[in-house]
Amino acid sequence: GNSVTQMEGPVTLSEEAFLTINCTYTATGYPSLFWYVQYPGEGLQLLLKATKADDKGSNKGFEATYRKETTSFHLEKGSVQVSDSAVYFCALQAGTALIFGKGTTLSVSS
Amino acid sequence: DTEVTQTPKHLVMGMTNKKSLKCEQHMGHRAMYWYKQKAKKPPELMFVYSYEKLSINESVPSRFSPECPNSSLLNLHLHALQPEDSALYLCASSPQRGGQVVYGYTFGSGTRLTVV
């Protein structure tokens, strides 16, 4: 079946530190992959996406590359800000369903 | 308009009440979804509507009743809920092409429901 595994949090960083949140997936076929972000008290916002192998999604300084050989879609940012504190969900889409990982809480301090 | 609008933002209801959650989008998306999200958990799919027809019901109790009156509106009718139903209820929409969802979902901000 289809599933998403992402690293357990919380992840605690200082401002301007480098961020990596690992995400791996299991799927039949070639799903589209996404990162969503949820700020406290809000709904989910699409952060970036990739629809085929070797695609790189990017937005607001965040990047993730669709790696078919390692079935991974790790989220990275070179220099985090306090405003990046949120919960990050990796997700895959196969057919109609969007399947989420468990989420990773990021806390950035100044 | 690139938003999904959900009302109300907050709702407190008793276990004998009947209430409805509303979701609206004007992006021309033909797939609409209800998700339930408990604190510190990922969203869980409840219902999927495709071209205004219910296509997926993830074994949701009958006290939750979805309705899709037209291509822009999605309702979730609530009746005789339990305290454990307290959660953030998220609506989402997505374009479809050839029956397949394309390029992810747009989520609303959610309705935070408390059952007392």
CSV table of C-alpha atoms in Angstrom, one decimal:
chain,number,residue,atom,x,y,z
A,1,GLY,CA,0.0,0.0,0.0
A,2,ASN,CA,0.9,3.7,0.0
A,3,SER,CA,2.5,5.3,3.0
A,4,VAL,CA,4.7,8.2,4.1
A,5,THR,CA,7.3,8.1,6.9
A,6,GLN,CA,8.8,11.3,8.2
A,7,MET,CA,11.2,11.9,10.9
A,8,GLU,CA,9.9,12.3,14.4
A,9,GLY,CA,10.1,15.7,16.0
A,10,PRO,CA,10.2,18.1,17.5
A,11,VAL,CA,13.1,19.7,15.7
A,12,THR,CA,14.6,22.6,17.6
A,13,LEU,CA,16.9,25.0,15.8
A,14,SER,CA,18.5,28.4,16.3
A,15,GLU,CA,17.7,31.1,13.8
A,16,GLU,CA,19.8,30.9,10.6
A,17,ALA,CA,20.6,27.2,11.1
A,18,PHE,CA,20.3,24.6,8.3
A,19,LEU,CA,17.1,22.5,8.3
A,20,THR,CA,16.5,19.0,7.0
A,21,ILE,CA,13.3,17.1,7.6
A,22,ASN,CA,13.5,13.5,6.2
A,23,CYS,CA,10.6,12.0,4.3
A,24,THR,CA,10.4,8.6,2.6
A,25,TYR,CA,7.5,7.0,0.9
A,26,THR,CA,6.1,3.6,-0.2
A,27,ALA,CA,3.9,3.7,-3.2
A,28,THR,CA,2.8,1.8,-6.3
A,29,GLY,CA,3.3,3.7,-9.5
A,30,TYR,CA,4.7,7.2,-9.5
A,31,PRO,CA,2.9,9.5,-7.0
A,32,SER,CA,3.1,13.2,-6.8
A,33,LEU,CA,4.8,14.4,-3.6
A,34,PHE,CA,4.1,17.4,-1.4
A,35,TRP,CA,5.2,19.3,1.6
A,36,TYR,CA,2.4,21.1,3.5
A,37,VAL,CA,3.0,23.5,6.4
A,38,GLN,CA,0.6,24.2,9.3
A,39,TYR,CA,1.1,27.2,11.5
A,40,PRO,CA,-0.5,27.2,14.9
A,41,GLY,CA,-4.3,27.5,14.8
A,42,GLU,CA,-4.4,27.4,11.0
A,43,GLY,CA,-5.2,25.0,8.2
A,44,LEU,CA,-2.6,23.4,5.9
A,45,GLN,CA,-0.8,25.4,3.3
A,46,LEU,CA,0.9,23.8,0.3
A,47,LEU,CA,4.6,24.6,0.6
A,48,LEU,CA,6.0,22.8,-2.4
A,49,LYS,CA,5.4,19.9,-4.7
A,50,ALA,CA,7.0,17.6,-7.2
A,51,THR,CA,5.2,15.5,-9.7
A,52,LYS,CA,7.9,13.2,-11.2
A,53,ALA,CA,11.3,11.8,-10.4
A,54,ASP,CA,14.2,14.3,-10.2
A,55,ASP,CA,11.8,17.3,-10.0
A,56,LYS,CA,12.8,19.9,-7.4
A,57,GLY,CA,10.1,21.8,-5.7
A,58,SER,CA,11.0,25.1,-4.1
A,59,ASN,CA,9.2,27.9,-2.3
A,60,LYS,CA,10.1,30.5,0.4
A,61,GLY,CA,13.7,29.2,0.6
A,62,PHE,CA,12.5,25.6,1.1
A,63,GLU,CA,13.5,22.9,-1.3
A,64,ALA,CA,12.8,19.2,-1.8
A,65,THR,CA,13.9,16.8,-4.6
A,66,TYR,CA,11.9,13.8,-5.7
A,67,ARG,CA,14.3,10.9,-5.5
A,68,LYS,CA,12.9,7.8,-7.0
A,69,GLU,CA,15.9,5.6,-6.3
A,70,THR,CA,15.8,6.3,-2.6
A,71,THR,CA,12.0,6.9,-2.5
A,72,SER,CA,12.7,10.1,-0.6
A,73,PHE,CA,11.5,13.7,-0.6
A,74,HIS,CA,13.5,15.4,2.1
A,75,LEU,CA,12.7,19.1,3.0
A,76,GLU,CA,15.6,21.5,3.3
A,77,LYS,CA,16.2,25.2,4.0
A,78,GLY,CA,19.5,26.9,4.3
A,79,SER,CA,18.7,29.4,6.9
A,80,VAL,CA,15.6,29.1,9.1
A,81,GLN,CA,13.7,32.0,10.7
A,82,VAL,CA,11.6,32.2,13.8
A,83,SER,CA,8.6,32.6,11.5
A,84,ASP,CA,9.2,29.1,10.1
A,85,SER,CA,8.1,27.5,13.4
A,86,ALA,CA,5.2,25.2,12.4
A,87,VAL,CA,4.3,21.6,11.7
A,88,TYR,CA,5.5,20.2,8.4
A,89,PHE,CA,3.7,17.3,6.7
A,90,CYS,CA,5.0,15.3,3.9
A,91,ALA,CA,2.3,13.8,1.7
A,92,LEU,CA,1.9,11.7,-1.4
A,93,GLN,CA,-1.0,11.6,-3.9
A,94,ALA,CA,-2.0,8.5,-5.6
A,95,GLY,CA,-5.3,8.6,-7.3
A,96,THR,CA,-7.9,10.6,-5.3
A,97,ALA,CA,-6.3,10.2,-1.8
A,98,LEU,CA,-3.7,12.5,-0.3
A,99,ILE,CA,-1.7,10.4,2.3
A,100,PHE,CA,0.1,12.3,5.0
A,101,GLY,CA,3.0,11.5,7.2
A,102,LYS,CA,2.7,12.0,10.9
A,103,GLY,CA,4.1,15.6,10.8
A,104,THR,CA,7.3,17.1,12.2
A,105,THR,CA,7.1,20.1,14.6
A,106,LEU,CA,9.8,22.7,13.9
A,107,SER,CA,10.6,25.2,16.6
A,108,VAL,CA,13.1,28.0,15.8
A,109,SER,CA,14.5,30.3,18.5
A,110,SER,CA,16.2,33.7,18.0
B,1,ASP,CA,-10.1,33.7,-6.0
B,2,THR,CA,-7.7,31.0,-4.8
B,3,GLU,CA,-9.1,30.2,-1.4
B,4,VAL,CA,-11.3,27.7,0.3
B,5,THR,CA,-13.5,29.4,2.8
B,6,GLN,CA,-14.8,27.6,5.9
B,7,THR,CA,-17.5,28.8,8.3
B,8,PRO,CA,-17.7,29.0,11.2
B,9,LYS,CA,-14.1,29.2,12.4
B,10,HIS,CA,-15.1,28.0,15.9
B,11,LEU,CA,-18.1,26.0,17.0
B,12,VAL,CA,-19.2,24.7,20.5
B,13,MET,CA,-22.1,22.3,20.5
B,14,GLY,CA,-23.8,20.0,22.9
B,15,MET,CA,-24.3,16.3,22.3
B,16,THR,CA,-28.0,16.8,21.4
B,17,ASN,CA,-27.4,19.7,19.0
B,18,LYS,CA,-27.6,19.7,15.2
B,19,LYS,CA,-25.2,22.0,13.5
B,20,SER,CA,-23.6,22.3,10.0
B,21,LEU,CA,-20.1,23.2,8.8
B,22,LYS,CA,-19.9,25.0,5.5
B,23,CYS,CA,-17.1,25.1,2.9
B,24,GLU,CA,-17.0,27.2,-0.3
B,25,GLN,CA,-14.5,27.5,-3.2
B,26,HIS,CA,-14.7,29.4,-6.5
B,27,MET,CA,-11.6,27.9,-8.2
B,28,GLY,CA,-13.7,25.6,-10.4
B,29,HIS,CA,-12.3,22.5,-8.6
B,30,ARG,CA,-14.5,19.5,-9.0
B,31,ALA,CA,-13.2,17.4,-6.1
B,32,MET,CA,-13.9,18.4,-2.5
B,33,TYR,CA,-12.9,16.8,0.7
B,34,TRP,CA,-13.6,16.7,4.4
B,35,TYR,CA,-10.8,15.9,6.8
B,36,LYS,CA,-10.7,15.6,10.6
B,37,GLN,CA,-7.5,16.5,12.5
B,38,LYS,CA,-6.9,15.8,16.1
B,39,ALA,CA,-4.2,17.8,18.0
B,40,LYS,CA,-0.7,16.9,17.0
B,41,LYS,CA,-1.9,14.4,14.4
B,42,PRO,CA,-2.1,14.4,10.6
B,43,PRO,CA,-5.4,15.0,8.9
B,44,GLU,CA,-7.6,12.0,8.4
B,45,LEU,CA,-9.7,11.7,5.3
B,46,MET,CA,-13.5,11.5,6.0
B,47,PHE,CA,-15.3,12.1,2.7
B,48,VAL,CA,-14.5,12.8,-1.0
B,49,TYR,CA,-16.9,14.3,-3.5
B,50,SER,CA,-16.1,14.1,-7.1
B,51,TYR,CA,-18.3,16.1,-9.5
B,52,GLU,CA,-20.8,16.6,-6.7
B,53,LYS,CA,-21.1,12.9,-6.1
B,54,LEU,CA,-19.9,11.1,-2.9
B,55,SER,CA,-17.0,8.9,-4.1
B,56,ILE,CA,-15.3,8.0,-0.8
B,57,ASN,CA,-16.6,7.5,2.7
B,58,GLU,CA,-13.9,6.4,5.0
B,59,SER,CA,-16.2,4.5,7.4
B,60,VAL,CA,-17.3,7.7,9.1
B,61,PRO,CA,-20.1,7.3,11.7
B,62,SER,CA,-23.6,8.3,10.5
B,63,ARG,CA,-23.6,11.3,13.0
B,64,PHE,CA,-21.6,13.0,10.3
B,65,SER,CA,-23.5,13.6,7.1
B,66,PRO,CA,-21.9,15.3,4.1
B,67,GLU,CA,-23.7,17.2,1.4
B,68,CYS,CA,-22.5,18.8,-1.8
B,69,PRO,CA,-25.4,21.0,-3.1
B,70,ASN,CA,-23.3,22.3,-6.1
B,71,SER,CA,-19.8,22.4,-7.5
B,72,SER,CA,-18.8,25.3,-5.2
B,73,LEU,CA,-20.3,24.3,-1.8
B,74,LEU,CA,-19.7,21.4,0.6
B,75,ASN,CA,-21.5,21.0,3.9
B,76,LEU,CA,-21.0,18.7,6.8
B,77,HIS,CA,-24.1,18.1,9.0
B,78,LEU,CA,-23.5,17.2,12.6
B,79,HIS,CA,-25.9,15.5,14.9
B,80,ALA,CA,-25.6,13.7,18.2
B,81,LEU,CA,-21.8,14.1,18.4
B,82,GLN,CA,-19.6,12.8,21.1
B,83,PRO,CA,-16.9,14.7,23.0
B,84,GLU,CA,-14.3,12.6,21.2
B,85,ASP,CA,-15.5,14.2,17.9
B,86,SER,CA,-13.9,17.5,19.1
B,87,ALA,CA,-11.3,18.3,16.5
B,88,LEU,CA,-10.3,20.6,13.7
B,89,TYR,CA,-12.4,19.9,10.6
B,90,LEU,CA,-10.7,20.8,7.4
B,91,CYS,CA,-12.2,21.2,3.9
B,92,ALA,CA,-10.1,20.9,0.8
B,93,SER,CA,-10.6,21.1,-2.9
B,94,SER,CA,-8.6,20.1,-6.0
B,95,PRO,CA,-8.9,20.1,-9.8
B,96,GLN,CA,-9.5,16.8,-11.5
B,97,ARG,CA,-8.6,15.7,-14.9
B,98,GLY,CA,-9.7,12.4,-16.4
B,99,GLY,CA,-11.0,11.3,-13.0
B,100,GLN,CA,-7.6,11.7,-11.4
B,101,VAL,CA,-6.7,14.4,-8.9
B,102,VAL,CA,-4.1,16.7,-10.2
B,103,TYR,CA,-1.5,18.7,-8.2
B,104,GLY,CA,-2.6,18.5,-4.7
B,105,TYR,CA,-5.3,20.1,-2.6
B,106,THR,CA,-6.1,23.6,-1.4
B,107,PHE,CA,-7.1,23.6,2.2
B,108,GLY,CA,-9.4,25.9,4.1
B,109,SER,CA,-8.4,27.2,7.6
B,110,GLY,CA,-10.7,24.8,9.3
B,111,THR,CA,-13.5,24.8,11.8
B,112,ARG,CA,-12.4,24.1,15.4
B,113,LEU,CA,-15.2,22.0,16.9
B,114,THR,CA,-15.7,21.4,20.6
B,115,VAL,CA,-18.4,19.0,21.7
B,116,VAL,CA,-19.5,19.5,25.3
